[in-house]
């Protein structure tokens, strides 16, 4: 099937827009690579320190400077149910890598915070900052420069984006991402949301709510809704950074362990000592477009209108919300996974999972097949599903049909003809809206503004009974520079109750929502944010606001002369800058980019000074431009 013209058009404009920074990025990666094992650039003293703690057989291999060393970078902790299984992965990986004659070294851990634990709490104001903190921590781990590939253990919201941003800054190294898998299905997400709304109405007790939540989030493994964590997994599959269809295999099972060992061996196989495939050559303009398409086709998290932008930026690729908006009009919705439906990711996997989505998109000309992946050239290899044969994993062709068309559909019979994400713009700025879970009658809301400068102020008004009316809640001063751009998902039950009571309600904010948010229309990530002078700061209570997902408009219907004369609102934000460690992130608040530029704290790659490579011995081999042939390295000698 020929490539869809919108994909062709968007891809070409991204390539053109990115050319200077992408060229600079690839030059940086090239300058960092040395012929042979990377640790060859180290001194004897460095090396001795680097393997002092290792058993003699590993130490000997590392001393020989011939066998590759694989870095393990892990986000294990006990706070995220999703990351708890990673506790046992390093030993599995080290044994698997040793079996193929190489060495794996635990290079470093990265912090990971659970947005479920911090939702509605002060800690949520560190959540977005944790992404680039994780990227920096990944760089600290890899800065030992002992490694010829990286294995990245992460799943949740900011963790996979942070690991990938960090790994891309070592793009000369091959990379394989290692998932841990979802918890088994507990109380349904729909029933969980129902009890939350009852609690918000005072019709359920705290004990009943806690019991319901504990039955939903009941075990180790990723939460089973399709939020940012599971959107990350879909994107890693679509970018060919996972072993195929491995994202949603249950933790602590033989197949899970076999997939982890297969990922470890694949990392060794794609080092320079094997069929070299650096990360810089996997994440390119086409794979980024594929990732956006996969996000849209599955009704994925709005957080990726920030994270994918930042990930692309790390690889020297410049994307924006027009790209998402144009692709969304061409990409059909192929899944109905909560909050976009009643099913969870376990149902999705049983119906065919990410591999089925990839195959459908390729067959419909809605994805680039000619990309590099951890398996080599071509995305088609990722349209298979894993099975155990003895202790080993093998991949077999998918069944022709979906296992459940209530959850997963072919591109020939989608749930919707667009990807459910829209760009809205107007005199309030530019914002994104996820409408895949919003009923059509709520796609346009025009109502008086009610302004709030915190989630708490909104909930106070709700509990006082002041919100039983049509309104557009303008939640102000929630942008990255103001208070770290928290998710305002804790407002969902109250807003849902008001919507269910028949009121026309919407939210507009320079903050974020959770990937698990859904049924209430929300124009989020408003750029520029208020503290950067964004016009959202000119809205006053009573202004008529029009949120129009159909026409893509976000307007304050205020006479021009009145609007022009409006002063920018201001607020005392010091309570968001002190306590819970927020003092430590002042430098982030000062340097972070706009939401549409990924809310990033790092620059686009700029051209290398015409100097010698990063370190002696770097082989600035010439890279053939990405083409339909495998890229080729030619040494400069
Ligand atoms: O972007 C996301 O997907 C969310 O941040 C998610 O990771 C977070 O855990 C939600 O808070 C879960 O939803 P509940 O808070 O409704 O459990
Ligand atoms: S999906 Fe969200 S709530 Fe669940 S473990 Fe990950 S960050 Fe925490």
PDB file of N, CA, C and O in Angstrom, residues 88-156:
ATOM      1  N   UNK A  88      14.414  -7.762  39.889  1.00  0.00           N
ATOM      2  CA  UNK A  88      15.129  -9.023  39.599  1.00  0.00           C
ATOM      3  C   UNK A  88      15.750  -9.044  38.207  1.00  0.00           C
ATOM      4  O   UNK A  88      16.423 -10.003  37.838  1.00  0.00           O
ATOM      5  N   UNK A  89      15.557  -7.992  37.419  1.00  0.00           N
ATOM      6  CA  UNK A  89      16.016  -8.035  36.027  1.00  0.00           C
ATOM      7  C   UNK A  89      17.543  -8.018  35.867  1.00  0.00           C
ATOM      8  O   UNK A  89      18.082  -8.726  35.010  1.00  0.00           O
ATOM      9  N   UNK A  90      18.304  -7.210  36.633  1.00  0.00           N
ATOM     10  CA  UNK A  90      19.746  -7.138  36.378  1.00  0.00           C
ATOM     11  C   UNK A  90      20.443  -8.497  36.416  1.00  0.00           C
ATOM     12  O   UNK A  90      21.265  -8.796  35.541  1.00  0.00           O
ATOM     13  N   UNK A  91      20.076  -9.361  37.347  1.00  0.00           N
ATOM     14  CA  UNK A  91      20.762 -10.676  37.416  1.00  0.00           C
ATOM     15  C   UNK A  91      20.427 -11.502  36.167  1.00  0.00           C
ATOM     16  O   UNK A  91      21.300 -12.102  35.532  1.00  0.00           O
ATOM     17  N   UNK A  92      19.139 -11.478  35.767  1.00  0.00           N
ATOM     18  CA  UNK A  92      18.712 -12.176  34.545  1.00  0.00           C
ATOM     19  C   UNK A  92      19.534 -11.690  33.351  1.00  0.00           C
ATOM     20  O   UNK A  92      20.037 -12.481  32.550  1.00  0.00           O
ATOM     21  N   UNK A  93      19.698 -10.378  33.280  1.00  0.00           N
ATOM     22  CA  UNK A  93      20.388  -9.758  32.139  1.00  0.00           C
ATOM     23  C   UNK A  93      21.866 -10.124  32.165  1.00  0.00           C
ATOM     24  O   UNK A  93      22.445 -10.535  31.143  1.00  0.00           O
ATOM     25  N   UNK A  94      22.486 -10.021  33.331  1.00  0.00           N
ATOM     26  CA  UNK A  94      23.933 -10.311  33.423  1.00  0.00           C
ATOM     27  C   UNK A  94      24.212 -11.754  33.006  1.00  0.00           C
ATOM     28  O   UNK A  94      25.149 -12.037  32.245  1.00  0.00           O
ATOM     29  N   UNK A  95      23.363 -12.684  33.462  1.00  0.00           N
ATOM     30  CA  UNK A  95      23.556 -14.099  33.103  1.00  0.00           C
ATOM     31  C   UNK A  95      23.376 -14.302  31.596  1.00  0.00           C
ATOM     32  O   UNK A  95      24.180 -14.970  30.940  1.00  0.00           O
ATOM     33  N   UNK A  96      22.360 -13.649  31.033  1.00  0.00           N
ATOM     34  CA  UNK A  96      22.086 -13.833  29.592  1.00  0.00           C
ATOM     35  C   UNK A  96      23.216 -13.260  28.759  1.00  0.00           C
ATOM     36  O   UNK A  96      23.643 -13.848  27.760  1.00  0.00           O
ATOM     37  N   UNK A  97      23.757 -12.121  29.174  1.00  0.00           N
ATOM     38  CA  UNK A  97      24.847 -11.475  28.422  1.00  0.00           C
ATOM     39  C   UNK A  97      26.133 -12.291  28.564  1.00  0.00           C
ATOM     40  O   UNK A  97      26.895 -12.472  27.609  1.00  0.00           O
ATOM     41  N   UNK A  98      26.335 -12.842  29.753  1.00  0.00           N
ATOM     42  CA  UNK A  98      27.546 -13.668  29.982  1.00  0.00           C
ATOM     43  C   UNK A  98      27.497 -14.896  29.072  1.00  0.00           C
ATOM     44  O   UNK A  98      28.503 -15.317  28.513  1.00  0.00           O
ATOM     45  N   UNK A  99      26.292 -15.456  28.881  1.00  0.00           N
ATOM     46  CA  UNK A  99      26.138 -16.671  28.046  1.00  0.00           C
ATOM     47  C   UNK A  99      26.558 -16.417  26.597  1.00  0.00           C
ATOM     48  O   UNK A  99      26.911 -17.341  25.881  1.00  0.00           O
ATOM     49  N   UNK A 100      26.529 -15.149  26.167  1.00  0.00           N
ATOM     50  CA  UNK A 100      26.967 -14.859  24.787  1.00  0.00           C
ATOM     51  C   UNK A 100      28.333 -14.185  24.784  1.00  0.00           C
ATOM     52  O   UNK A 100      28.708 -13.481  23.845  1.00  0.00           O
ATOM     53  N   UNK A 101      29.075 -14.370  25.879  1.00  0.00           N
ATOM     54  CA  UNK A 101      30.488 -13.979  25.889  1.00  0.00           C
ATOM     55  C   UNK A 101      30.747 -12.516  26.149  1.00  0.00           C
ATOM     56  O   UNK A 101      31.854 -12.033  25.953  1.00  0.00           O
ATOM     57  N   UNK A 102      29.752 -11.786  26.597  1.00  0.00           N
ATOM     58  CA  UNK A 102      29.942 -10.353  26.870  1.00  0.00           C
ATOM     59  C   UNK A 102      29.736 -10.092  28.361  1.00  0.00           C
ATOM     60  O   UNK A 102      29.601 -11.025  29.147  1.00  0.00           O
ATOM     61  N   UNK A 103      29.713  -8.806  28.726  1.00  0.00           N
ATOM     62  CA  UNK A 103      29.558  -8.449  30.135  1.00  0.00           C
ATOM     63  C   UNK A 103      28.490  -7.373  30.252  1.00  0.00           C
ATOM     64  O   UNK A 103      28.453  -6.448  29.430  1.00  0.00           O
ATOM     65  N   UNK A 104      27.595  -7.507  31.230  1.00  0.00           N
ATOM     66  CA  UNK A 104      26.615  -6.441  31.513  1.00  0.00           C
ATOM     67  C   UNK A 104      26.980  -5.818  32.852  1.00  0.00           C
ATOM     68  O   UNK A 104      27.317  -6.525  33.808  1.00  0.00           O
ATOM     69  N   UNK A 105      26.942  -4.495  32.884  1.00  0.00           N
ATOM     70  CA  UNK A 105      27.286  -3.776  34.115  1.00  0.00           C
ATOM     71  C   UNK A 105      26.119  -2.880  34.509  1.00  0.00           C
ATOM     72  O   UNK A 105      25.579  -2.161  33.663  1.00  0.00           O
ATOM     73  N   UNK A 106      25.731  -2.920  35.763  1.00  0.00           N
ATOM     74  CA  UNK A 106      24.653  -2.031  36.222  1.00  0.00           C
ATOM     75  C   UNK A 106      25.241  -0.624  36.276  1.00  0.00           C
ATOM     76  O   UNK A 106      25.902  -0.254  37.239  1.00  0.00           O
ATOM     77  N   UNK A 107      25.007   0.148  35.255  1.00  0.00           N
ATOM     78  CA  UNK A 107      25.666   1.456  35.110  1.00  0.00           C
ATOM     79  C   UNK A 107      25.089   2.502  36.043  1.00  0.00           C
ATOM     80  O   UNK A 107      25.793   3.385  36.530  1.00  0.00           O
ATOM     81  N   UNK A 108      23.792   2.396  36.311  1.00  0.00           N
ATOM     82  CA  UNK A 108      23.207   3.387  37.213  1.00  0.00           C
ATOM     83  C   UNK A 108      21.692   3.268  37.296  1.00  0.00           C
ATOM     84  O   UNK A 108      21.057   2.753  36.394  1.00  0.00           O
ATOM     85  N   UNK A 109      21.177   3.733  38.413  1.00  0.00           N
ATOM     86  CA  UNK A 109      19.737   3.806  38.580  1.00  0.00           C
ATOM     87  C   UNK A 109      19.277   5.214  38.265  1.00  0.00           C
ATOM     88  O   UNK A 109      20.059   6.170  38.313  1.00  0.00           O
ATOM     89  N   UNK A 110      18.028   5.348  37.875  1.00  0.00           N
ATOM     90  CA  UNK A 110      17.450   6.675  37.652  1.00  0.00           C
ATOM     91  C   UNK A 110      16.231   6.821  38.558  1.00  0.00           C
ATOM     92  O   UNK A 110      15.576   5.821  38.889  1.00  0.00           O
ATOM     93  N   UNK A 111      15.921   8.032  38.994  1.00  0.00           N
ATOM     94  CA  UNK A 111      14.741   8.234  39.838  1.00  0.00           C
ATOM     95  C   UNK A 111      13.480   7.988  39.034  1.00  0.00           C
ATOM     96  O   UNK A 111      13.481   8.064  37.806  1.00  0.00           O
ATOM     97  N   UNK A 112      12.420   7.639  39.726  1.00  0.00           N
ATOM     98  CA  UNK A 112      11.132   7.422  39.046  1.00  0.00           C
ATOM     99  C   UNK A 112      10.046   7.797  40.037  1.00  0.00           C
ATOM    100  O   UNK A 112      10.088   7.364  41.182  1.00  0.00           O
ATOM    101  N   UNK A 113       9.113   8.630  39.589  1.00  0.00           N
ATOM    102  CA  UNK A 113       8.022   8.968  40.491  1.00  0.00           C
ATOM    103  C   UNK A 113       6.697   8.501  39.922  1.00  0.00           C
ATOM    104  O   UNK A 113       6.508   8.469  38.703  1.00  0.00           O
ATOM    105  N   UNK A 114       5.840   8.122  40.850  1.00  0.00           N
ATOM    106  CA  UNK A 114       4.543   7.582  40.451  1.00  0.00           C
ATOM    107  C   UNK A 114       3.514   8.707  40.457  1.00  0.00           C
ATOM    108  O   UNK A 114       3.227   9.297  41.495  1.00  0.00           O
ATOM    109  N   UNK A 115       2.953   8.975  39.277  1.00  0.00           N
ATOM    110  CA  UNK A 115       1.974  10.061  39.186  1.00  0.00           C
ATOM    111  C   UNK A 115       0.670   9.694  39.880  1.00  0.00           C
ATOM    112  O   UNK A 115      -0.150  10.549  40.198  1.00  0.00           O
ATOM    113  N   UNK A 116       0.496   8.403  40.118  1.00  0.00           N
ATOM    114  CA  UNK A 116      -0.707   8.007  40.854  1.00  0.00           C
ATOM    115  C   UNK A 116      -0.566   8.339  42.323  1.00  0.00           C
ATOM    116  O   UNK A 116      -1.513   8.751  42.981  1.00  0.00           O
ATOM    117  N   UNK A 117       0.646   8.192  42.851  1.00  0.00           N
ATOM    118  CA  UNK A 117       0.881   8.504  44.261  1.00  0.00           C
ATOM    119  C   UNK A 117       0.846  10.014  44.468  1.00  0.00           C
ATOM    120  O   UNK A 117       0.388  10.523  45.477  1.00  0.00           O
ATOM    121  N   UNK A 118       1.323  10.782  43.472  1.00  0.00           N
ATOM    122  CA  UNK A 118       1.453  12.240  43.656  1.00  0.00           C
ATOM    123  C   UNK A 118       0.261  13.009  43.075  1.00  0.00           C
ATOM    124  O   UNK A 118       0.182  14.221  43.267  1.00  0.00           O
ATOM    125  N   UNK A 119      -0.651  12.318  42.392  1.00  0.00           N
ATOM    126  CA  UNK A 119      -1.786  13.024  41.753  1.00  0.00           C
ATOM    127  C   UNK A 119      -2.528  13.885  42.787  1.00  0.00           C
ATOM    128  O   UNK A 119      -2.893  13.381  43.856  1.00  0.00           O
ATOM    129  N   UNK A 120      -2.669  15.165  42.517  1.00  0.00           N
ATOM    130  CA  UNK A 120      -3.398  16.044  43.425  1.00  0.00           C
ATOM    131  C   UNK A 120      -2.597  16.464  44.646  1.00  0.00           C
ATOM    132  O   UNK A 120      -3.091  17.149  45.538  1.00  0.00           O
ATOM    133  N   UNK A 121      -1.327  16.075  44.690  1.00  0.00           N
ATOM    134  CA  UNK A 121      -0.446  16.381  45.831  1.00  0.00           C
ATOM    135  C   UNK A 121       0.661  17.341  45.386  1.00  0.00           C
ATOM    136  O   UNK A 121       0.949  17.437  44.184  1.00  0.00           O
ATOM    137  N   UNK A 122       1.338  18.001  46.341  1.00  0.00           N
ATOM    138  CA  UNK A 122       2.431  18.915  45.961  1.00  0.00           C
ATOM    139  C   UNK A 122       3.512  18.213  45.123  1.00  0.00           C
ATOM    140  O   UNK A 122       4.111  18.806  44.234  1.00  0.00           O
ATOM    141  N   UNK A 123       3.736  16.936  45.392  1.00  0.00           N
ATOM    142  CA  UNK A 123       4.776  16.208  44.660  1.00  0.00           C
ATOM    143  C   UNK A 123       4.549  16.232  43.157  1.00  0.00           C
ATOM    144  O   UNK A 123       5.493  16.139  42.371  1.00  0.00           O
ATOM    145  N   UNK A 124       3.302  16.360  42.718  1.00  0.00           N
ATOM    146  CA  UNK A 124       2.986  16.379  41.290  1.00  0.00           C
ATOM    147  C   UNK A 124       3.679  17.564  40.605  1.00  0.00           C
ATOM    148  O   UNK A 124       3.899  17.550  39.392  1.00  0.00           O
ATOM    149  N   UNK A 125       4.078  18.576  41.377  1.00  0.00           N
ATOM    150  CA  UNK A 125       4.739  19.739  40.768  1.00  0.00           C
ATOM    151  C   UNK A 125       6.197  19.447  40.438  1.00  0.00           C
ATOM    152  O   UNK A 125       6.887  20.263  39.845  1.00  0.00           O
ATOM    153  N   UNK A 126       6.662  18.250  40.792  1.00  0.00           N
ATOM    154  CA  UNK A 126       8.008  17.812  40.385  1.00  0.00           C
ATOM    155  C   UNK A 126       7.923  16.812  39.237  1.00  0.00           C
ATOM    156  O   UNK A 126       8.946  16.463  38.639  1.00  0.00           O
ATOM    157  N   UNK A 127       6.715  16.354  38.918  1.00  0.00           N
ATOM    158  CA  UNK A 127       6.572  15.225  37.988  1.00  0.00           C
ATOM    159  C   UNK A 127       7.212  15.514  36.630  1.00  0.00           C
ATOM    160  O   UNK A 127       8.059  14.759  36.157  1.00  0.00           O
ATOM    161  N   UNK A 128       6.844  16.607  36.018  1.00  0.00           N
ATOM    162  CA  UNK A 128       7.388  16.876  34.681  1.00  0.00           C
ATOM    163  C   UNK A 128       8.897  17.098  34.755  1.00  0.00           C
ATOM    164  O   UNK A 128       9.653  16.616  33.913  1.00  0.00           O
ATOM    165  N   UNK A 129       9.348  17.787  35.790  1.00  0.00           N
ATOM    166  CA  UNK A 129      10.797  18.020  35.944  1.00  0.00           C
ATOM    167  C   UNK A 129      11.539  16.689  36.104  1.00  0.00           C
ATOM    168  O   UNK A 129      12.728  16.583  35.767  1.00  0.00           O
ATOM    169  N   UNK A 130      10.836  15.681  36.617  1.00  0.00           N
ATOM    170  CA  UNK A 130      11.540  14.395  36.828  1.00  0.00           C
ATOM    171  C   UNK A 130      11.951  13.794  35.484  1.00  0.00           C
ATOM    172  O   UNK A 130      12.926  13.039  35.411  1.00  0.00           O
ATOM    173  N   UNK A 131      11.268  14.147  34.403  1.00  0.00           N
ATOM    174  CA  UNK A 131      11.624  13.573  33.096  1.00  0.00           C
ATOM    175  C   UNK A 131      13.058  13.944  32.718  1.00  0.00           C
ATOM    176  O   UNK A 131      13.891  13.060  32.449  1.00  0.00           O
ATOM    177  N   UNK A 132      13.375  15.237  32.744  1.00  0.00           N
ATOM    178  CA  UNK A 132      14.732  15.631  32.352  1.00  0.00           C
ATOM    179  C   UNK A 132      15.747  15.312  33.447  1.00  0.00           C
ATOM    180  O   UNK A 132      16.936  15.135  33.161  1.00  0.00           O
ATOM    181  N   UNK A 133      15.260  15.159  34.676  1.00  0.00           N
ATOM    182  CA  UNK A 133      16.156  14.687  35.747  1.00  0.00           C
ATOM    183  C   UNK A 133      16.581  13.250  35.453  1.00  0.00           C
ATOM    184  O   UNK A 133      17.728  12.862  35.632  1.00  0.00           O
ATOM    185  N   UNK A 134      15.631  12.469  34.945  1.00  0.00           N
ATOM    186  CA  UNK A 134      15.923  11.070  34.571  1.00  0.00           C
ATOM    187  C   UNK A 134      16.881  11.052  33.387  1.00  0.00           C
ATOM    188  O   UNK A 134      17.829  10.257  33.339  1.00  0.00           O
ATOM    189  N   UNK A 135      16.682  11.954  32.442  1.00  0.00           N
ATOM    190  CA  UNK A 135      17.604  12.043  31.296  1.00  0.00           C
ATOM    191  C   UNK A 135      19.012  12.364  31.778  1.00  0.00           C
ATOM    192  O   UNK A 135      19.998  11.741  31.355  1.00  0.00           O
ATOM    193  N   UNK A 136      19.109  13.284  32.716  1.00  0.00           N
ATOM    194  CA  UNK A 136      20.431  13.670  33.251  1.00  0.00           C
ATOM    195  C   UNK A 136      21.050  12.500  34.032  1.00  0.00           C
ATOM    196  O   UNK A 136      22.249  12.215  33.926  1.00  0.00           O
ATOM    197  N   UNK A 137      20.194  11.780  34.769  1.00  0.00           N
ATOM    198  CA  UNK A 137      20.692  10.625  35.552  1.00  0.00           C
ATOM    199  C   UNK A 137      21.166   9.514  34.624  1.00  0.00           C
ATOM    200  O   UNK A 137      22.129   8.803  34.913  1.00  0.00           O
ATOM    201  N   UNK A 138      20.484   9.368  33.488  1.00  0.00           N
ATOM    202  CA  UNK A 138      20.913   8.378  32.479  1.00  0.00           C
ATOM    203  C   UNK A 138      22.291   8.754  31.950  1.00  0.00           C
ATOM    204  O   UNK A 138      23.186   7.900  31.812  1.00  0.00           O
ATOM    205  N   UNK A 139      22.474  10.047  31.716  1.00  0.00           N
ATOM    206  CA  UNK A 139      23.775  10.515  31.226  1.00  0.00           C
ATOM    207  C   UNK A 139      24.859  10.288  32.281  1.00  0.00           C
ATOM    208  O   UNK A 139      25.986   9.875  31.952  1.00  0.00           O
ATOM    209  N   UNK A 140      24.540  10.505  33.535  1.00  0.00           N
ATOM    210  CA  UNK A 140      25.526  10.258  34.602  1.00  0.00           C
ATOM    211  C   UNK A 140      25.950   8.791  34.558  1.00  0.00           C
ATOM    212  O   UNK A 140      27.133   8.453  34.595  1.00  0.00           O
ATOM    213  N   UNK A 141      24.981   7.899  34.409  1.00  0.00           N
ATOM    214  CA  UNK A 141      25.296   6.455  34.371  1.00  0.00           C
ATOM    215  C   UNK A 141      26.194   6.134  33.177  1.00  0.00           C
ATOM    216  O   UNK A 141      27.221   5.471  33.301  1.00  0.00           O
ATOM    217  N   UNK A 142      25.842   6.671  32.006  1.00  0.00           N
ATOM    218  CA  UNK A 142      26.571   6.322  30.772  1.00  0.00           C
ATOM    219  C   UNK A 142      27.890   7.065  30.654  1.00  0.00           C
ATOM    220  O   UNK A 142      28.755   6.688  29.858  1.00  0.00           O
ATOM    221  N   UNK A 143      28.054   8.103  31.473  1.00  0.00           N
ATOM    222  CA  UNK A 143      29.267   8.936  31.337  1.00  0.00           C
ATOM    223  C   UNK A 143      30.528   8.159  31.708  1.00  0.00           C
ATOM    224  O   UNK A 143      31.640   8.606  31.435  1.00  0.00           O
ATOM    225  N   UNK A 144      30.379   6.978  32.307  1.00  0.00           N
ATOM    226  CA  UNK A 144      31.573   6.158  32.583  1.00  0.00           C
ATOM    227  C   UNK A 144      32.221   5.696  31.283  1.00  0.00           C
ATOM    228  O   UNK A 144      33.364   5.258  31.261  1.00  0.00           O
ATOM    229  N   UNK A 145      31.447   5.730  30.186  1.00  0.00           N
ATOM    230  CA  UNK A 145      31.983   5.442  28.850  1.00  0.00           C
ATOM    231  C   UNK A 145      32.674   4.083  28.763  1.00  0.00           C
ATOM    232  O   UNK A 145      33.637   3.900  28.033  1.00  0.00           O
ATOM    233  N   UNK A 146      32.097   3.150  29.533  1.00  0.00           N
ATOM    234  CA  UNK A 146      32.628   1.770  29.526  1.00  0.00           C
ATOM    235  C   UNK A 146      31.833   0.900  28.561  1.00  0.00           C
ATOM    236  O   UNK A 146      32.118  -0.290  28.427  1.00  0.00           O
ATOM    237  N   UNK A 147      30.805   1.480  27.903  1.00  0.00           N
ATOM    238  CA  UNK A 147      29.732   0.651  27.359  1.00  0.00           C
ATOM    239  C   UNK A 147      29.629   0.678  25.831  1.00  0.00           C
ATOM    240  O   UNK A 147      29.921   1.694  25.196  1.00  0.00           O
ATOM    241  N   UNK A 148      29.144  -0.448  25.305  1.00  0.00           N
ATOM    242  CA  UNK A 148      28.980  -0.572  23.847  1.00  0.00           C
ATOM    243  C   UNK A 148      27.522  -0.719  23.447  1.00  0.00           C
ATOM    244  O   UNK A 148      27.207  -0.834  22.252  1.00  0.00           O
ATOM    245  N   UNK A 149      26.634  -0.721  24.458  1.00  0.00           N
ATOM    246  CA  UNK A 149      25.179  -0.738  24.225  1.00  0.00           C
ATOM    247  C   UNK A 149      24.515  -0.432  25.563  1.00  0.00           C
ATOM    248  O   UNK A 149      25.163  -0.502  26.615  1.00  0.00           O
ATOM    249  N   UNK A 150      23.219  -0.092  25.488  1.00  0.00           N
ATOM    250  CA  UNK A 150      22.493   0.185  26.724  1.00  0.00           C
ATOM    251  C   UNK A 150      21.186  -0.598  26.768  1.00  0.00           C
ATOM    252  O   UNK A 150      20.524  -0.773  25.741  1.00  0.00           O
ATOM    253  N   UNK A 151      20.854  -1.085  27.944  1.00  0.00           N
ATOM    254  CA  UNK A 151      19.548  -1.711  28.201  1.00  0.00           C
ATOM    255  C   UNK A 151      18.828  -0.794  29.188  1.00  0.00           C
ATOM    256  O   UNK A 151      19.333  -0.526  30.271  1.00  0.00           O
ATOM    257  N   UNK A 152      17.650  -0.297  28.783  1.00  0.00           N
ATOM    258  CA  UNK A 152      16.960   0.723  29.565  1.00  0.00           C
ATOM    259  C   UNK A 152      15.670   0.142  30.134  1.00  0.00           C
ATOM    260  O   UNK A 152      14.776  -0.260  29.372  1.00  0.00           O
ATOM    261  N   UNK A 153      15.621   0.097  31.467  1.00  0.00           N
ATOM    262  CA  UNK A 153      14.500  -0.535  32.162  1.00  0.00           C
ATOM    263  C   UNK A 153      13.574   0.543  32.696  1.00  0.00           C
ATOM    264  O   UNK A 153      13.917   1.262  33.644  1.00  0.00           O
ATOM    265  N   UNK A 154      12.431   0.718  32.015  1.00  0.00           N
ATOM    266  CA  UNK A 154      11.498   1.755  32.460  1.00  0.00           C
ATOM    267  C   UNK A 154      10.167   1.569  31.768  1.00  0.00           C
ATOM    268  O   UNK A 154      10.092   0.965  30.702  1.00  0.00           O
ATOM    269  N   UNK A 155       9.111   2.120  32.394  1.00  0.00           N
ATOM    270  CA  UNK A 155       7.770   1.983  31.808  1.00  0.00           C
ATOM    271  C   UNK A 155       6.995   3.292  31.888  1.00  0.00           C
ATOM    272  O   UNK A 155       6.423   3.756  30.905  1.00  0.00           O
ATOM    273  N   UNK A 156       6.972   3.875  33.117  1.00  0.00           N
ATOM    274  CA  UNK A 156       5.961   4.898  33.387  1.00  0.00           C
ATOM    275  C   UNK A 156       6.261   6.261  32.796  1.00  0.00           C
ATOM    276  O   UNK A 156       7.307   6.481  32.174  1.00  0.00           O
TER     277      UNK A 156
END
